[in-house]
Coordinates of C-alpha atoms and ligand atoms in Angstrom, one line a residue:
X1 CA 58.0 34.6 25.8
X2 CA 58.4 30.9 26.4
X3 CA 55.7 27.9 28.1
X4 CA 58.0 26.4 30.3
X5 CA 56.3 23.5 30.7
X6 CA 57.9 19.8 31.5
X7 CA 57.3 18.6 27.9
X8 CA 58.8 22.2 25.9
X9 CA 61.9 21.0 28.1
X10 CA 62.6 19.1 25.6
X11 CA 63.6 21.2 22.9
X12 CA 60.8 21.2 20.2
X13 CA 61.8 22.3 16.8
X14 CA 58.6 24.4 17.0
X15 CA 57.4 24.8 20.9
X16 CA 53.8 25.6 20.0
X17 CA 53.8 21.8 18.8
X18 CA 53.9 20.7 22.2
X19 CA 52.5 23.2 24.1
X20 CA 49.8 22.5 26.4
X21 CA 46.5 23.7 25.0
X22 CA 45.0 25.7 27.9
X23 CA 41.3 25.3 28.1
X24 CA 39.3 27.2 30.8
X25 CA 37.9 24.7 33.2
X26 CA 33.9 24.5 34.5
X27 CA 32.3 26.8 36.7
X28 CA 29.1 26.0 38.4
X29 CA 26.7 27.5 35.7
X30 CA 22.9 27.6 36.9
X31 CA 21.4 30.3 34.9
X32 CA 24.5 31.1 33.0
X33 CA 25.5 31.2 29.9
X34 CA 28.5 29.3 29.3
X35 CA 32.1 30.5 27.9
X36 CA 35.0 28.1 26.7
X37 CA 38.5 30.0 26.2
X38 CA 41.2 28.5 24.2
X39 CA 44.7 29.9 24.8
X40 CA 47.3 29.7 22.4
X41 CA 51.0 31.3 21.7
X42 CA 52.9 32.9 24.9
X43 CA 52.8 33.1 28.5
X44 CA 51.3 36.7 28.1
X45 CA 47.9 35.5 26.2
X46 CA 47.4 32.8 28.9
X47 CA 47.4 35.5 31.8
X48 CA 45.2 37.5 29.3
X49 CA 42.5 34.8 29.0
X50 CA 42.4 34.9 33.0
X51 CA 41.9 38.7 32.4
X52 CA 39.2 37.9 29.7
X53 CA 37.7 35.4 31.8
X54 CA 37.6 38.1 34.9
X55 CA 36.1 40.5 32.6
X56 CA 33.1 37.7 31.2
X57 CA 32.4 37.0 34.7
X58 CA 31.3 40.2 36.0
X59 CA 29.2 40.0 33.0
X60 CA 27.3 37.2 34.3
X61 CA 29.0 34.1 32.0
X62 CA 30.5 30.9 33.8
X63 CA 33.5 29.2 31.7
X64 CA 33.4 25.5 31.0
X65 CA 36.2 23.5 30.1
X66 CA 33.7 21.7 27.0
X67 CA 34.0 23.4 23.4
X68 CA 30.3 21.4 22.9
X69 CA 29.2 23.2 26.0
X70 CA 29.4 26.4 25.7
X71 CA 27.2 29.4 24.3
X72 CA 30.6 31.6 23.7
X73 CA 33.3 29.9 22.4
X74 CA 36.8 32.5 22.7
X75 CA 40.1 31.4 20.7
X76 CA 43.1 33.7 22.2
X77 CA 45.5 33.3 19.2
X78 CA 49.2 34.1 18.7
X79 CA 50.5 35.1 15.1
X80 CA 54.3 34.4 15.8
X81 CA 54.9 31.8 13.0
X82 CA 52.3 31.2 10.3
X83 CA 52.3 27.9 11.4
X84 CA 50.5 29.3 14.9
X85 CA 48.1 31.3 12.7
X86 CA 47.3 27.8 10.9
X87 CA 46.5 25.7 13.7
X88 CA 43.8 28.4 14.1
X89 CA 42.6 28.5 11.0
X90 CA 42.2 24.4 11.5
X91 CA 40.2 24.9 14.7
X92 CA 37.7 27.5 13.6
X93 CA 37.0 24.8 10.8
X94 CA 35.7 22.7 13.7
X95 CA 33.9 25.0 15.1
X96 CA 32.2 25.7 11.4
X97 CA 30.6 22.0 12.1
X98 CA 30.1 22.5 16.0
X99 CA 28.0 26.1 14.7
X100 CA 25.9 24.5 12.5
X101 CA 24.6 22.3 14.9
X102 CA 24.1 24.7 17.7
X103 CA 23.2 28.4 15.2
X104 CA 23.4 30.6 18.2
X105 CA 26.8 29.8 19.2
X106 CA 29.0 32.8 19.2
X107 CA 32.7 33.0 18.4
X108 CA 35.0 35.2 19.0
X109 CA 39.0 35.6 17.7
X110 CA 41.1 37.5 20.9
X111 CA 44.7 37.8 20.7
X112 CA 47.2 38.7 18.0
X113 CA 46.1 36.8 15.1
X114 CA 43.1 38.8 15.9
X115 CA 45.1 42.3 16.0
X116 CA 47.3 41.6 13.2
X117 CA 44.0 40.9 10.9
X118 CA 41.7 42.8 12.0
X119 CA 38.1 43.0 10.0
X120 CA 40.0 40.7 7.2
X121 CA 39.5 37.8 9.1
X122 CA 35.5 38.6 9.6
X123 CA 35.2 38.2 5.6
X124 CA 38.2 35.2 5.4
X125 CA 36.0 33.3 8.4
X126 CA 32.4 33.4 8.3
X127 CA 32.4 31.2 11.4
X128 CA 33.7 34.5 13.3
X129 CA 31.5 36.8 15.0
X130 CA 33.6 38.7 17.0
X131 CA 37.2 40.2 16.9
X132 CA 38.8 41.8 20.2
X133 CA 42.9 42.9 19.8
X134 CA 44.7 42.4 22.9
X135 CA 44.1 46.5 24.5
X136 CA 40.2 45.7 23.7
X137 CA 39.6 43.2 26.6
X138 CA 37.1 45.5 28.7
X139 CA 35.0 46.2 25.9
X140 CA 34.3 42.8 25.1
X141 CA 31.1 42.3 27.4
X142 CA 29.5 44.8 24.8
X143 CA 31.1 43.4 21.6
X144 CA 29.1 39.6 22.5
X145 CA 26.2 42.3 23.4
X146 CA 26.4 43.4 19.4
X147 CA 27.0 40.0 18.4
X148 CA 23.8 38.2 20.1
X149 CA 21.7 40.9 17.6
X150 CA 23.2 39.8 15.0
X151 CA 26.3 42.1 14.4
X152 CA 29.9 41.5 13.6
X153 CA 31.5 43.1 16.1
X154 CA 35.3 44.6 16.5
X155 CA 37.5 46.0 18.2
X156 CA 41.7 46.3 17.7
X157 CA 42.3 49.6 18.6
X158 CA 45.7 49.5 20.8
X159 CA 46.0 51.8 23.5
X160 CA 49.4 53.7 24.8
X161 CA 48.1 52.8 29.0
X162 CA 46.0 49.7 29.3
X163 CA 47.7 47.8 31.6
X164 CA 44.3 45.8 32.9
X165 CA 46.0 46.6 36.6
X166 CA 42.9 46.8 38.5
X167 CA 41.1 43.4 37.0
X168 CA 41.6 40.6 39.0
X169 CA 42.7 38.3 37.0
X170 CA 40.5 34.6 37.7
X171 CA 43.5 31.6 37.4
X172 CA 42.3 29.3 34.9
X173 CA 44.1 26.0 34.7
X174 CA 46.1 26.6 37.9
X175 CA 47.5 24.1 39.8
X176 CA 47.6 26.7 43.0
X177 CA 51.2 26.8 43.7
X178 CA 52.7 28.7 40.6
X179 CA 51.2 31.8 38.6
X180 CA 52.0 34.4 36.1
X181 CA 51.5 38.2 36.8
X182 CA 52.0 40.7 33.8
X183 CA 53.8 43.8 34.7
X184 CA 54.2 45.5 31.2
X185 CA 52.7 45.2 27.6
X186 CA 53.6 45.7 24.1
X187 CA 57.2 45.9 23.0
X188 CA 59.2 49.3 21.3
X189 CA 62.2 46.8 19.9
X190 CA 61.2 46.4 16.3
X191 CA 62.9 43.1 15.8
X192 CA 63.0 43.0 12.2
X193 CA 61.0 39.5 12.3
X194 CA 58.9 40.2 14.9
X195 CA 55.2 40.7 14.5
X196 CA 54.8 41.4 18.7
X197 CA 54.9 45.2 18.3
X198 CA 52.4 45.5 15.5
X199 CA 49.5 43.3 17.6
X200 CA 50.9 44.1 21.0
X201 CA 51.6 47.9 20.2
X202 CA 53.5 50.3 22.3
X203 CA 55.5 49.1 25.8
X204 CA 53.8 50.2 28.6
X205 CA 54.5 49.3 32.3
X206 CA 52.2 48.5 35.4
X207 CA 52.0 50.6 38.5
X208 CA 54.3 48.8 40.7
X209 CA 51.9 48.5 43.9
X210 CA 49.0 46.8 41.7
X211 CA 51.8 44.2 41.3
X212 CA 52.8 43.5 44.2
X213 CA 49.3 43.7 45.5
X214 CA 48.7 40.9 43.3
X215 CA 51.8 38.8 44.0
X216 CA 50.7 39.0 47.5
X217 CA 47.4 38.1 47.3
X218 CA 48.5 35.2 45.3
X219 CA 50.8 34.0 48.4
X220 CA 47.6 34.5 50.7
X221 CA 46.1 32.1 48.8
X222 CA 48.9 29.2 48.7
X223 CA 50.7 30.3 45.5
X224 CA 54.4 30.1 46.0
X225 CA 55.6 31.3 42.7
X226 CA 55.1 33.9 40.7
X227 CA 56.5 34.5 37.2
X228 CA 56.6 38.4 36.2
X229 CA 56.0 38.7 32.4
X230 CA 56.9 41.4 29.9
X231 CA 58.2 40.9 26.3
X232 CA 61.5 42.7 27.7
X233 CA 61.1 43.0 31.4
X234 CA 64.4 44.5 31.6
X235 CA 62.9 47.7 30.4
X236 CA 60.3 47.7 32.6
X237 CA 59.7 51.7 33.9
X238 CA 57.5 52.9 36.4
X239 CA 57.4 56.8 37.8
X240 CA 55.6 57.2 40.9
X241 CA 53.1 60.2 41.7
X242 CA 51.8 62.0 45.2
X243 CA 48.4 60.2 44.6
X244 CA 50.3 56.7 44.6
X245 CA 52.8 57.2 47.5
X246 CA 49.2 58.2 49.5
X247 CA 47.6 54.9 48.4
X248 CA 50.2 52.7 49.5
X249 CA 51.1 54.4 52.5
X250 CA 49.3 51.8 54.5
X251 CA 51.6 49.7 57.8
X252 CA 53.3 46.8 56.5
X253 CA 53.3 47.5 52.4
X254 CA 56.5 48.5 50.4
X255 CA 56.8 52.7 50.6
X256 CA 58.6 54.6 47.5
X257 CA 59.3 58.2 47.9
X258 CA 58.1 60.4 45.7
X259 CA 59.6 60.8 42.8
X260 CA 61.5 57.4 43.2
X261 CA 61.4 55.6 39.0
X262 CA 60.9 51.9 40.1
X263 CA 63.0 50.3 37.7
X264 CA 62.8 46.4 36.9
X265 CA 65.4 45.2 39.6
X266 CA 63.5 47.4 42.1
X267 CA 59.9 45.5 41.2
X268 CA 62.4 42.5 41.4
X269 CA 62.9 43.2 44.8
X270 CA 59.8 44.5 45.9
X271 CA 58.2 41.1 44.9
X272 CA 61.0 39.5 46.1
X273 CA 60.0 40.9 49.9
X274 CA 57.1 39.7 49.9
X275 CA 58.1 36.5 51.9
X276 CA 61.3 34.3 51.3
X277 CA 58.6 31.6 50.9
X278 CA 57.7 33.1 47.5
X279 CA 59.6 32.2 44.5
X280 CA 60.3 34.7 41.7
X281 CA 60.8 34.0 38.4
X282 CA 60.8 36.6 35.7
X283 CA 60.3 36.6 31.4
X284 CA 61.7 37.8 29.0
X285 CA 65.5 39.6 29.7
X286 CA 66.6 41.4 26.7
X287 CA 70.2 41.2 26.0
X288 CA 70.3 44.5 24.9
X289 CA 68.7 45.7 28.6
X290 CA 69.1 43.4 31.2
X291 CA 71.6 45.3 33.8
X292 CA 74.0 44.6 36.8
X293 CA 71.5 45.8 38.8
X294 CA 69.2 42.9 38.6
X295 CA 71.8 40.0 38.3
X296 CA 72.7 41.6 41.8
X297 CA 69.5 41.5 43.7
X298 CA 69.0 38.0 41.6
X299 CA 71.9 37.1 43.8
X300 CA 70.8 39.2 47.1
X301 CA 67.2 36.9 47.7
X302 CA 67.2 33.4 47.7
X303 CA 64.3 33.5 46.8
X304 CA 64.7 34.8 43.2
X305 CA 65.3 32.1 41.0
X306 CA 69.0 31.7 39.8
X307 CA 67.7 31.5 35.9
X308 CA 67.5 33.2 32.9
X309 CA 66.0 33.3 29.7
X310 CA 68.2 35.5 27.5
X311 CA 67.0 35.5 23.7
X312 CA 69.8 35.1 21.3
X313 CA 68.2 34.5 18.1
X314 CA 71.3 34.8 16.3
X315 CA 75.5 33.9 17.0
X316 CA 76.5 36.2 14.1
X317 CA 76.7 40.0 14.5
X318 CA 75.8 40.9 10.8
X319 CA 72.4 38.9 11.2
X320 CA 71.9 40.0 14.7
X321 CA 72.4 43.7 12.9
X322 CA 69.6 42.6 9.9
X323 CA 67.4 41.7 13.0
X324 CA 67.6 45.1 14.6
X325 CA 68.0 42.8 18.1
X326 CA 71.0 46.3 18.9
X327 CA 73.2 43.8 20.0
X328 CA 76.1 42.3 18.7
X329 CA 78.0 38.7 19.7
X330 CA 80.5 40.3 21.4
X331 CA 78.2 42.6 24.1
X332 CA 75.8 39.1 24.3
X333 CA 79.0 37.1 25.3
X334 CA 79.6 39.7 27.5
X335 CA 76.2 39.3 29.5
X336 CA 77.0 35.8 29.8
X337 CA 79.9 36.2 31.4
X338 CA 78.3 38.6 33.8
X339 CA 75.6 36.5 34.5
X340 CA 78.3 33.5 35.5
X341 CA 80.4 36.2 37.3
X342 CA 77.7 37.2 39.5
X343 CA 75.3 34.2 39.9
X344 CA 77.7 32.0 39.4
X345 CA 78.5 28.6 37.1
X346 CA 74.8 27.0 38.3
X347 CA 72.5 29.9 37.4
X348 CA 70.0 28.3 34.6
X349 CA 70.8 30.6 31.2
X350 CA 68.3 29.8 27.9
X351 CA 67.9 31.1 24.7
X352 CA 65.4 31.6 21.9
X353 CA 67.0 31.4 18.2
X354 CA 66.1 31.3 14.9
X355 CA 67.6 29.5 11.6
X356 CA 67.3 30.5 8.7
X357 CA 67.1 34.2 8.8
X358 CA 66.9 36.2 5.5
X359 CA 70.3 36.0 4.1
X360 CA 72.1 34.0 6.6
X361 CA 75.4 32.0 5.2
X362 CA 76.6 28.6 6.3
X363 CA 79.4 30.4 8.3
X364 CA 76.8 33.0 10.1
X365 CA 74.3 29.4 11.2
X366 CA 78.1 28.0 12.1
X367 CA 78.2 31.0 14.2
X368 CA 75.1 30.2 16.3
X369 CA 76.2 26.8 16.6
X370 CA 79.4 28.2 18.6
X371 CA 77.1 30.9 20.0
X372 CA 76.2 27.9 21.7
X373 CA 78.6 26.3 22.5
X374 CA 80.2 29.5 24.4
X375 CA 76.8 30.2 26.8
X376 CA 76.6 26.3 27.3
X377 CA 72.1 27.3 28.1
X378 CA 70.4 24.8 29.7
X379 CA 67.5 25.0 26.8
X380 CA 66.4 26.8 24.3
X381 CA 63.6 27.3 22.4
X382 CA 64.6 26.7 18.3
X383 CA 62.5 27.8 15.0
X384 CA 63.1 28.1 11.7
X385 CA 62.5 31.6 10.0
X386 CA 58.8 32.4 9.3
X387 CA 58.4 35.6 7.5
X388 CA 55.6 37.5 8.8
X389 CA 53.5 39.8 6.8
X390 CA 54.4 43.9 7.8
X391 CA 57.6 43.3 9.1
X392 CA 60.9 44.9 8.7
X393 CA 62.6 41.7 7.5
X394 CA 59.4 41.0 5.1
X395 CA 59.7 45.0 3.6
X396 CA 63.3 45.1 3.5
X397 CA 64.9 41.5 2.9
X398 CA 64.4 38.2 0.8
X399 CA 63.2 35.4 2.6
X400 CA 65.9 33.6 0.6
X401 CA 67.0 30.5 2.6
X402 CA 64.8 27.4 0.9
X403 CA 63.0 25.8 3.8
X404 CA 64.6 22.6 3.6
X405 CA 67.9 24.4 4.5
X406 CA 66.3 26.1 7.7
X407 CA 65.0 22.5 8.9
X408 CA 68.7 21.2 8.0
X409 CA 70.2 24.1 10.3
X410 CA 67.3 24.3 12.4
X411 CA 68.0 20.0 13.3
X412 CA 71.8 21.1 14.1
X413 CA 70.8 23.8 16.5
X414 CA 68.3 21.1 18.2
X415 CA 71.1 18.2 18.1
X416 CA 73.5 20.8 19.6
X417 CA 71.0 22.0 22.3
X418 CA 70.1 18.3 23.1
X419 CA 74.0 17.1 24.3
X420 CA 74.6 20.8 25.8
X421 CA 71.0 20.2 28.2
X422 CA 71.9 16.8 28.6
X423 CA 75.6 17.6 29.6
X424 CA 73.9 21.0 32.0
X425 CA 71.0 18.4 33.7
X426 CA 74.3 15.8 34.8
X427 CA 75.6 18.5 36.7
X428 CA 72.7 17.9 39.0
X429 CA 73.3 14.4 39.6
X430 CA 74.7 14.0 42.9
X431 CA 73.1 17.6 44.2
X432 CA 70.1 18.2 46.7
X433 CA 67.6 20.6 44.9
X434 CA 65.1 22.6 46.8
X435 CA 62.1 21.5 44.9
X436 CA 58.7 23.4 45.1
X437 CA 56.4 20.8 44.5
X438 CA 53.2 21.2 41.5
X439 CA 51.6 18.3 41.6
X440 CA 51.8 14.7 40.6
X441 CA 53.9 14.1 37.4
X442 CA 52.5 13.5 33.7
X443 CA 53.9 10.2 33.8
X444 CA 53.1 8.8 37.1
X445 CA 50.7 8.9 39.6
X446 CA 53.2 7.4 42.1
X447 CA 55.5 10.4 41.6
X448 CA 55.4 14.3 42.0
X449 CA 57.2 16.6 40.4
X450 CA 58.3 20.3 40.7
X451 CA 60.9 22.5 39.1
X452 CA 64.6 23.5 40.9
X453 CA 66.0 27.1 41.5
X454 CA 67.0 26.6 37.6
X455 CA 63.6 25.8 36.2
X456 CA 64.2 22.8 35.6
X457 CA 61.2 19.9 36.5
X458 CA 62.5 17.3 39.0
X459 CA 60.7 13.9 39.7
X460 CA 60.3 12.2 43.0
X461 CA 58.4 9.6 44.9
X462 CA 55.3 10.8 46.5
X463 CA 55.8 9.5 49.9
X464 CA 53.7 12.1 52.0
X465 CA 54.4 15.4 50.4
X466 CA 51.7 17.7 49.0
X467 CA 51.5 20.2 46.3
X468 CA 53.2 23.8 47.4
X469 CA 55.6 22.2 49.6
X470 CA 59.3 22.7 49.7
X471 CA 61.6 19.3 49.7
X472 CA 65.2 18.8 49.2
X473 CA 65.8 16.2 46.7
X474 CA 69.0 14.3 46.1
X475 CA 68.8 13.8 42.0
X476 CA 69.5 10.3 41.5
X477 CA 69.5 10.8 37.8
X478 CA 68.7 12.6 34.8
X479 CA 67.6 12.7 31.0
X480 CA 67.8 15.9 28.4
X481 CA 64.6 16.5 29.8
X482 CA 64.0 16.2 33.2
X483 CA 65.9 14.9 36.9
X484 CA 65.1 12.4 39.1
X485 CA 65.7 11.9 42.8
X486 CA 64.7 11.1 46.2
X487 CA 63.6 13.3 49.1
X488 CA 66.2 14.1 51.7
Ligands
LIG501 N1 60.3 39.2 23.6 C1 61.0 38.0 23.4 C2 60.5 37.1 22.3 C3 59.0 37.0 22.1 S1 58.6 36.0 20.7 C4 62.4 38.4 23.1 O1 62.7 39.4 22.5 O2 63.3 37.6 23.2 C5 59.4 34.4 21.1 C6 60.4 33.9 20.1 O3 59.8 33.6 18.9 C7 61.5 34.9 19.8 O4 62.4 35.0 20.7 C8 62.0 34.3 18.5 O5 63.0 33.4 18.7 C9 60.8 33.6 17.9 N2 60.2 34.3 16.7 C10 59.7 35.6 16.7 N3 59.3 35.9 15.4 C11 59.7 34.8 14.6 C12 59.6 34.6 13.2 N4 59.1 35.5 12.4 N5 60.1 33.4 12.8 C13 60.6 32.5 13.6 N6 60.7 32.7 15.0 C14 60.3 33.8 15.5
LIG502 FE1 59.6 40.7 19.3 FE2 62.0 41.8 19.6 FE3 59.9 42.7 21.0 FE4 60.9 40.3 21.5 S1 61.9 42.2 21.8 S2 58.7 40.8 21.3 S3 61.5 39.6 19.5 S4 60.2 42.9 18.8
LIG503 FE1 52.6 35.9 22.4 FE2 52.1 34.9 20.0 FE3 51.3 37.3 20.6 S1 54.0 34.7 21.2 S2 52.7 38.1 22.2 S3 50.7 35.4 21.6 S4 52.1 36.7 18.7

């Protein structure tokens, strides 16, 4: 899972550097007691904190967007890289100081730092009150319940069916034109250097209708784009019942027969329906699983956006074997290809890899280089190896490449990715992109911005155009980063 954002376009060497910290913003508050959410890590913990933030309002709390603020202070935390786990660890000392000012301040650890350490980090941080694993969401009204009498209170169990389907999720941060909606959780892979399965526990997919109830909603209210998020939404499985067909059976909503398994390019679709005015964007494709089936109806609706994130991690077949990814360079090349044949030369394609894996020779990082170099992606998202505790790869294999050699291969991987996004964004030049417009741009308040079909952020004067508009813009320009143009 990936933050697109306009800064991570530029190919961090760690994206959670850059990242933008998502804070919840302030609610009116008279007579409530106050909750401050910081998000950290994926895509799928900031639609989680909306879910958390859903759940805290029901029980009677307002969210403020002021750490100092707040009664309840939430950190959502991701335990991808230990570096993620650190920057953490360096907040809560913060919030040791803010504490001691202010005793009944409450805080609590959600997310997958949370799941992967369970009661250990209760006696490692004393500033922590409260620890809720990702499945544990619903219950936490009660856990700040046992916490305001004085309790530690936790809760990680992971469940085989929470999918949150009927919480309305409240959009924190949003700039009301683009949203995420999960439609599965947890992940079966068992990437050998993936910690997502043990703090995310078993896949499990979202009734179909909930979604699209959701999507549309979100189009009522002026969103026109929705991202549908899964650790491997390729796999994504739903199989309907009697009861279900009966609930959706209503004039005008999407009908499945019966028996009818709603795969991921028929969710594609269903969203897709919705109205051509909706845009589509889905994360994450695994290699191993994304099909025919859903490059085609990528291709059949315009409306589906002509990119996708396809994981790599590795160019070499005996790493990608050591990282369980089920895969080899050969059937990856092949998706490419695919993905070109079908969608054609312009269809946005990025990657995820990793340097530095246990073992990996000089030859094997040479081989993600021309990994590379073959898919030509438009970014990627590059890290260096971070062995994480319970793994495969930390039971079975030596973290054996010294880190200075990761950075070394890490800095050709970025230097590669740089001239190949560079070399993909001049392609643009001389095109009109249908823009859906965000907002105004980071840089300038004279200009808005707004990403292409391919994700990628274009930047334009404002003239009279407003946010959730659709333009045509003639790019004029571009960096490694972003494209600039004019509306036609
Ligand atoms: N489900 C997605 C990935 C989710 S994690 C997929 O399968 O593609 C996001 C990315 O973090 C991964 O793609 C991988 O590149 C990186 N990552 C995961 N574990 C890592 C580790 N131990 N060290 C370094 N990078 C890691
Ligand atoms: Fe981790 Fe692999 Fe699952 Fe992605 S597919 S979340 S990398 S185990
Ligand atoms: Fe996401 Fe980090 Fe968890 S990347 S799934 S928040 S470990």
């Amino acid at each position: 899972m990936t933050l697109i954002s306009e800064l991570s376009i530029l190919q961090p060497a760690d994206k959670e550097e850059v990242d933008l910290l998502r804070t919840s913003p302030d609610e009116p508050a008279v007579g409530k007691k106050r909750l401050y959410i910081e998000s950290y890590g994926c895509q799928m913990n900031f639609a989680d904190s909306e879910i958390v933030a859903s759940v805290m309002r029901n029980a009677g709390f307002a969210t403020t967007s002021t750490a100092e603020d707040a009664d309840l202070i939430f950190l959502n935390t991701c335990a991808i890289r230990e570096n993620a786990e650190q920057k953490v660890r360096n907040r809560l000392k913060h919030l040791t100081g803010l504490k001691r000012q202010k005793p009944a301040l409450l805080v609590g650890m959600l997310g997958c730092m949370a799941e992967r350490l369970k009661t250990k980090l209760l006696e490692e941080e004393k500033v922590v009150d409260i620890v809720a694993g990702p499945d544990a969401y619903r219950d936490i009204p009660k856990l700040v319940e046992e916490a305001e009498s004085g309790q530690k209170a936790v809760n990680v169990f992971l469940s085989r069916e929470e999918t949150y389907a009927d919480i309305a999720p409240i959009r924190l941060n949003s700039n009301g034109v683009t949203a995420f909606v999960s439609i599965m959780r947890g992940c079966d892979n068992m990437c050998s250097f993936c910690v997502v399965p043990f703090t995310r526990g078993r896949e499990r997919s979202r009734d179909p209708f909930s979604i699209v109830r959701e999507a549309q909603d979100l189009f009522d209210q002026g969103y026109r784009e929705v991202t549908l998020l899964g650790q491997n939404v390729d796999s994504y499985k739903w199989r309907g019942t009697e009861d279900t067909v009966q609930e959706i059976g209503e004039p005008g909503e999407p009908v499945l027969p019966t028996a009818d398994t709603v795969t991921f390019a028929k969710l594609l679709e269903l969203v897709a329906q919705i109205h051509p005015d909706l845009r589509v964007r889905f994360s994450t494709s695994h290699p191993k699983d994304i099909t025919d089936d859903v490059l085609y109806t990528m291709a059949r609706y315009d409306n589906i956006c002509n990119y996708i994130h396809l994981p790599a991690q590795s160019g070499n077949s005996r790493v990608l074997k050591l990282m369980n990814r089920t895969y080899d360079r050969p059937w990856y090349e092949d998706k490419i290809r695919s993905i070109r044949r079908i969608l054609g030369d312009d269809c946005g394609i990025s990657t995820d890899m990793i340097s530095g894996f246990c073992t990996e020779t000089e030859e094997e990082h040479q081989d993600s280089l021309s990994l590379m170099d073959f898919a030509q992606y438009d970014y990627a998202y590059m890290f260096a190896y971070s062995e994480r505790p319970g793994t495969l790869a930390a039971k079975k294999y030596a973290d054996d490449i010294p880190e200075d050699v990761k950075k070394r291969r890490l800095n050709e991987i970025i230097a590669k990715q740089l001239t190949h996004s560079a070399a993909r964004n001049q392609r643009h030049v001389g095109q009109v992109q249908r823009v859906l417009i965000e907002g105004p741009s980071k840089r300038s308040d004279a200009d808005l911005c707004g990403r292409n079909d391919q994700n990628k952020m274009v930047v334009f004067p404002r003239g009279d155009w407003q946010k959730g508009q659709y333009v045509n813009v003639l790019v004029t320009e571009c960096t490694s980063a972003t494209l600039r143009g004019e509306v036609v």
